[in-house]
Short mmCIF file of C-alpha atoms in Angstrom, two decimals:
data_model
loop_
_atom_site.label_atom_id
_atom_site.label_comp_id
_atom_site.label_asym_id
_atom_site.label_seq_id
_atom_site.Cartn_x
_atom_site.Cartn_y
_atom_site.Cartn_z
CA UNK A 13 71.20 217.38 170.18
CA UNK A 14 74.58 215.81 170.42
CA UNK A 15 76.89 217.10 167.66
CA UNK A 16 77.39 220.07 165.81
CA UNK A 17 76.33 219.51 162.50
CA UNK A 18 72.74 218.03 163.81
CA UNK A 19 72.57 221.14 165.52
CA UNK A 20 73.50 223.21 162.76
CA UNK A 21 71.01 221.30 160.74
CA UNK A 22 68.24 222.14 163.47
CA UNK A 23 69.27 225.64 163.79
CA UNK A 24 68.67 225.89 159.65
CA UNK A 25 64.92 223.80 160.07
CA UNK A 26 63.97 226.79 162.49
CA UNK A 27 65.41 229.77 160.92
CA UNK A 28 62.87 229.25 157.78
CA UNK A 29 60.47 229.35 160.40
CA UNK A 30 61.05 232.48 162.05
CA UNK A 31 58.57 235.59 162.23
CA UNK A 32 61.25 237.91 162.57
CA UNK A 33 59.84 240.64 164.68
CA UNK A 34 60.13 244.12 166.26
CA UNK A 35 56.85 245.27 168.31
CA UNK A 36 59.39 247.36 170.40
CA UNK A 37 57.78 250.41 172.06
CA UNK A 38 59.50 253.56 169.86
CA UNK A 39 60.24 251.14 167.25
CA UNK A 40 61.53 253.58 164.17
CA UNK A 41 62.28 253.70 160.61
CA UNK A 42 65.52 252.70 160.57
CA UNK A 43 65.03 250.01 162.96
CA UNK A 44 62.79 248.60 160.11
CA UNK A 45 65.26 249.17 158.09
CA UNK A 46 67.95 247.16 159.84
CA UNK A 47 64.75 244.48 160.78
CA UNK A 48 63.83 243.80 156.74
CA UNK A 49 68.37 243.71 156.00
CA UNK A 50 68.54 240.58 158.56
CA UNK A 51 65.44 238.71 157.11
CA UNK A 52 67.29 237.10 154.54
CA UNK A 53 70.75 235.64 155.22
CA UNK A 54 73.55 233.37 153.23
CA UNK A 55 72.02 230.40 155.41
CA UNK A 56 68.25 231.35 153.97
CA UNK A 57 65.34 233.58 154.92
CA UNK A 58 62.73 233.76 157.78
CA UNK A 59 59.39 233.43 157.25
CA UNK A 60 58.42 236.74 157.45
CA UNK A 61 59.13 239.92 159.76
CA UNK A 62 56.23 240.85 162.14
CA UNK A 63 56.08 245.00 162.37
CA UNK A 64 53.53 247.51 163.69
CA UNK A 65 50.78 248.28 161.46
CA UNK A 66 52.55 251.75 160.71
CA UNK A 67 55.08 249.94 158.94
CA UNK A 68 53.61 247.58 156.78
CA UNK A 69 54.12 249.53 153.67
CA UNK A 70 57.69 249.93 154.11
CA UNK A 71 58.60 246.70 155.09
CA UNK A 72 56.58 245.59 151.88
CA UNK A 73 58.56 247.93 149.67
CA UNK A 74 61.57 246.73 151.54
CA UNK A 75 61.45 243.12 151.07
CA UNK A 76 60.17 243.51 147.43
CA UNK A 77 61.20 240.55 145.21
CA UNK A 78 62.39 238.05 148.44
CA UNK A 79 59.69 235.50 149.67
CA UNK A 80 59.81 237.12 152.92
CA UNK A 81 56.38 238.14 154.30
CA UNK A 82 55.28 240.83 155.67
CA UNK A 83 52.82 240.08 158.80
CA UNK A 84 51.66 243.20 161.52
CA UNK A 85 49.81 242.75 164.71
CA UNK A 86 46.04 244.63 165.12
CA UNK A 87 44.01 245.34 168.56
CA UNK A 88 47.35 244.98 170.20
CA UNK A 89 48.13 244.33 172.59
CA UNK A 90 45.85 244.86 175.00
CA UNK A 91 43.06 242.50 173.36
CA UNK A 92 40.57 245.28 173.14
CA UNK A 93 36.82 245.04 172.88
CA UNK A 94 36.24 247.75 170.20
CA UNK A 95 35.32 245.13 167.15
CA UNK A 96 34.65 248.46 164.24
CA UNK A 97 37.68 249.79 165.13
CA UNK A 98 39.60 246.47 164.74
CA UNK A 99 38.16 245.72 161.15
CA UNK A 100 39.31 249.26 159.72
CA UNK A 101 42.80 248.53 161.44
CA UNK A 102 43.34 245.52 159.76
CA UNK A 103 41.60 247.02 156.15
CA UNK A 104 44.27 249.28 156.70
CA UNK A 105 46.83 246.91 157.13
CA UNK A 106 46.21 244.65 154.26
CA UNK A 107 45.78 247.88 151.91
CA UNK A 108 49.45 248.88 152.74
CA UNK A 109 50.60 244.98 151.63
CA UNK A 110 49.97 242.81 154.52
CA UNK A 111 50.58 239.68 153.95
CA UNK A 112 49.32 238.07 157.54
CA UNK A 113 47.05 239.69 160.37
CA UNK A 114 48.23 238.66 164.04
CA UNK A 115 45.09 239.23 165.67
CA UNK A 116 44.45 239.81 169.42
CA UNK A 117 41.52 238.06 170.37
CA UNK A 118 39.63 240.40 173.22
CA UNK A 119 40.94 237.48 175.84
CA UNK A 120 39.40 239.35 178.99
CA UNK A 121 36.01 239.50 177.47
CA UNK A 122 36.51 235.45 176.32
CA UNK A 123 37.66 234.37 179.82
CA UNK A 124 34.52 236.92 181.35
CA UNK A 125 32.34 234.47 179.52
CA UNK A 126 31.61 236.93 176.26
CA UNK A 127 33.04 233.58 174.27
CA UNK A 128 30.33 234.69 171.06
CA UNK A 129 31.58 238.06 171.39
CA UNK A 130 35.30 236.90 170.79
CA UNK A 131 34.10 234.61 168.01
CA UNK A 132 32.34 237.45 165.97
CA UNK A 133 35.19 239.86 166.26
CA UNK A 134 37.91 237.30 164.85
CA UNK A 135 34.80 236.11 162.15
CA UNK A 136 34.63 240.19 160.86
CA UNK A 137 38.47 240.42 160.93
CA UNK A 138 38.61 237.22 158.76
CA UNK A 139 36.38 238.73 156.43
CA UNK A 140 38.55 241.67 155.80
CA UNK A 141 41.18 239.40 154.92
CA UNK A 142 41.28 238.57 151.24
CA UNK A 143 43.30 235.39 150.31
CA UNK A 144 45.89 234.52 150.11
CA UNK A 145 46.21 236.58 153.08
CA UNK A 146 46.21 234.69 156.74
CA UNK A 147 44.88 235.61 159.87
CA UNK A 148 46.82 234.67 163.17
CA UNK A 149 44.62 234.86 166.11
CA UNK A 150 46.77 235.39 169.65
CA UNK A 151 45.37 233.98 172.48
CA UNK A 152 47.55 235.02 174.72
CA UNK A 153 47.82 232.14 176.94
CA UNK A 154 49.38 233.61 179.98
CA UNK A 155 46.86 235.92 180.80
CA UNK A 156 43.91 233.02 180.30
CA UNK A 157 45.68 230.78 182.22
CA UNK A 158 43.17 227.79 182.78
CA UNK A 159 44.13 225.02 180.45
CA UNK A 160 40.47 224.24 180.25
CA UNK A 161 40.02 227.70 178.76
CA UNK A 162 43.47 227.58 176.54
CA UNK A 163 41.87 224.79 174.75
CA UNK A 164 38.32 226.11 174.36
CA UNK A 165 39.91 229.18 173.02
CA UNK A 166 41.87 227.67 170.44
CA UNK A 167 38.56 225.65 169.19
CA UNK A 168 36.82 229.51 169.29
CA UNK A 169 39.69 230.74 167.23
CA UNK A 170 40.06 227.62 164.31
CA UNK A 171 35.82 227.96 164.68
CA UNK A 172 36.04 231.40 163.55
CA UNK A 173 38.63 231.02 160.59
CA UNK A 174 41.84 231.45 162.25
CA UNK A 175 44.86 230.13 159.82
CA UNK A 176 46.95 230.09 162.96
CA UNK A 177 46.73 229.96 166.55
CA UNK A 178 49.37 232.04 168.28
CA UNK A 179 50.59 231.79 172.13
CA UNK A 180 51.23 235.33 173.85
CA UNK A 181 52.15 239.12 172.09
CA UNK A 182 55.19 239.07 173.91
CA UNK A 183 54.08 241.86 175.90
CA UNK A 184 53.01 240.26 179.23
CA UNK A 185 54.53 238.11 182.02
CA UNK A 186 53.80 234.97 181.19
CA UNK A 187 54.60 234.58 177.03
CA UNK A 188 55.16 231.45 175.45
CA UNK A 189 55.02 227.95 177.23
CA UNK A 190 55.36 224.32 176.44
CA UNK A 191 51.77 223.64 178.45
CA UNK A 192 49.61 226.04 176.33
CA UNK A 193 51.87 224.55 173.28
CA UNK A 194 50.84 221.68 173.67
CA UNK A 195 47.17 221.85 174.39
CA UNK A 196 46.70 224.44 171.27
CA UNK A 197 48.73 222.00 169.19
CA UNK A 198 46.37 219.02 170.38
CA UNK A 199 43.55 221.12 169.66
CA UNK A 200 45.14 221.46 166.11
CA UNK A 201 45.57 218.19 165.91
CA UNK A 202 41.84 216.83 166.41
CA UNK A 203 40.74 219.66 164.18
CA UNK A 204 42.77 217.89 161.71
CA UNK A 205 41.30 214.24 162.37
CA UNK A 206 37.47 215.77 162.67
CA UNK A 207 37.58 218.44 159.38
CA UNK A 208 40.04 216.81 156.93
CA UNK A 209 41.53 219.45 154.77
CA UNK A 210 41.10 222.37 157.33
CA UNK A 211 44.92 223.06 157.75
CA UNK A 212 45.75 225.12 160.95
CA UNK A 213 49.07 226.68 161.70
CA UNK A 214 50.59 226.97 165.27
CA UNK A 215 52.94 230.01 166.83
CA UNK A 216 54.66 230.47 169.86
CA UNK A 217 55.77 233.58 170.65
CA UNK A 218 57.40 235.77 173.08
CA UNK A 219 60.29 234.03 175.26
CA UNK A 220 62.22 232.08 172.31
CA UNK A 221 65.94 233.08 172.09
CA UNK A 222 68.24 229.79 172.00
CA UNK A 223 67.99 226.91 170.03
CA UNK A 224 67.50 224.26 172.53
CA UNK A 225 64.20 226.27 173.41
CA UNK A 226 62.94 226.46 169.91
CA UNK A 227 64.16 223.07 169.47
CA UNK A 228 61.61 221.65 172.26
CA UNK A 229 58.71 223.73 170.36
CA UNK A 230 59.47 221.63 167.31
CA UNK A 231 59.63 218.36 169.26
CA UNK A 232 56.28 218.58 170.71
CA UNK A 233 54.94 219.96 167.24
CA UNK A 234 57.09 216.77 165.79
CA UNK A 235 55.16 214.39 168.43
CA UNK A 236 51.66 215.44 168.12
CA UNK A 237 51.54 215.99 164.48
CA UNK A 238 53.89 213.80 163.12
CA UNK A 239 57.51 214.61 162.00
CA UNK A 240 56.05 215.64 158.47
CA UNK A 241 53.87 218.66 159.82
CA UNK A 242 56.16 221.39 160.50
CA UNK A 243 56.77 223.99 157.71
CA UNK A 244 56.60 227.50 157.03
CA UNK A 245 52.79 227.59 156.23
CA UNK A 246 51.70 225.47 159.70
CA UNK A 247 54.49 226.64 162.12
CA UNK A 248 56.48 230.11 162.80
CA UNK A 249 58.55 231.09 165.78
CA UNK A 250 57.25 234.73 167.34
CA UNK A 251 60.71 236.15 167.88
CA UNK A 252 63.23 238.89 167.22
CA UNK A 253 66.75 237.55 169.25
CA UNK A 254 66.75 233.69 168.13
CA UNK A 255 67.95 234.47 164.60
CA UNK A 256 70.44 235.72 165.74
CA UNK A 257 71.02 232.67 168.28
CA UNK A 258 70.15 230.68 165.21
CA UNK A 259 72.83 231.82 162.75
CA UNK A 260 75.73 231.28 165.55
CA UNK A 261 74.51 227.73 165.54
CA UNK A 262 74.68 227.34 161.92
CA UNK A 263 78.46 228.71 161.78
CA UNK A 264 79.42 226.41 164.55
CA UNK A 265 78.87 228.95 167.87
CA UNK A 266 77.22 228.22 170.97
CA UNK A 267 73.90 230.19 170.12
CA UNK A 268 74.07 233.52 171.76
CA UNK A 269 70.89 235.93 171.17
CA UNK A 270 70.08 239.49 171.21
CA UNK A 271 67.63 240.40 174.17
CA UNK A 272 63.91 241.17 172.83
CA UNK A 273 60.82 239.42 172.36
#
């Protein structure tokens, strides 16, 4: 990125691309408030904001009339194993206006070898998820680890009728990487050559706060899937401190960031 208006101009591609998010432990009311007031800017909106379950409805009511989503995360985050509970979570969820379900896929039980059990759970959770609703299933790639594994997961997921494929909940030590980006995105991509017409989406998340990182995301998306792929409906940034980073780009800073997922 060598001058400041291609950076600007990069810093605007990925801000319509943002899943502006707070999955802060004590997260309140007003700090929903203040989450839904950032989501749309004078440089243009995010995607959508990403809040806990709790919240959905007032995020919805908050971002009324703006084409800002509203997405929340269920069985998170530890990945759980209790499927019933799951479903009337995110029946819940889409009853107070959710717009997207970011899904925890039970990763312990996947990488134990329960790989059908995994499958089924993210198969019921789709099924509670009217269109145009979308389901995001996490992986979370830092705890799985083995590439091998990373990819098998991310054929489970797309197998089961996940929209998108996410990285990591942010909430463990190893989020977001370029390796498990780019094996989920190849994954994506020879979904795409095998089922024509089955569009998956790709997020990473947890890690993201500058531009230049964001802008590597978008490379590799930009290299696998051609330069055309990326939008809001196939690629979102998991994040809560790179719009900020973002809009200092965009007025001609160096692309400072507030701390958080």
């Amino acid at each position: 990125m060598a001058d400041a208006a291609s950076k600007a101009e990069l810093a605007a591609r990925a801000l319509a691309l943002v899943d502006l998010t707070n999955l802060n432990d004590g997260c309140t009311a007003a700090d929903i408030d203040a989450l839904c007031a950032r989501a749309v800017t004078e440089h243009g909106h995010v995607a959508a904001v990403c809040v806990y379950p709790a919240f959905v409805a007032q995020a919805k009511a908050k971002l009324a009339g703006t084409p800002v989503k509203v997405a929340t995360v269920v069985n998170f985050p530890a990945g759980g194993v209790d499927t019933r509970a799951v479903v009337e979570e995110t029946a819940r969820a889409i009853a107070d206006g959710a717009d997207e379900i970011d899904l925890v896929m039970p990763y312990r039980a996947f990488v134990e070898g329960r790989r059908g059990f995994a499958e089924e759970m993210i198969i019921r959770v789709k099924a509670a998820i009217p269109a145009p609703a979308q389901l995001k299933v996490i992986l979370e790639t830092g705890e799985i680890g083995d590439p091998l594994l990373i990819h098998q997961a991310s054929l489970t997921a797309i197998a089961a009728g996940a929209d998108f494929i996410k990285t990591s909940t942010g909430k463990v030590k190893v989020n977001a990487t370029l390796e498990a980006a780019e094996i989920m995105l190849t994954v994506i991509d020879e979904v795409r050559t095998e089922q024509p017409g089955r569009h998956v989406g790709f997020k990473p998340a947890g890690g993201i706060r500058t531009l230049d990182e964001a802008a590597a995301y978008l490379a590799l998306a930009d290299r696998i899937l051609g330069p055309n792929w990326v939008s809001s409906a196939t690629f979102r940034f998991g994040a809560s401190g790179l719009l900020d980073a973002l809009i200092d780009v965009i007025k001609g800073g160096a692309g400072s960031a507030r701390e958080g997922y």
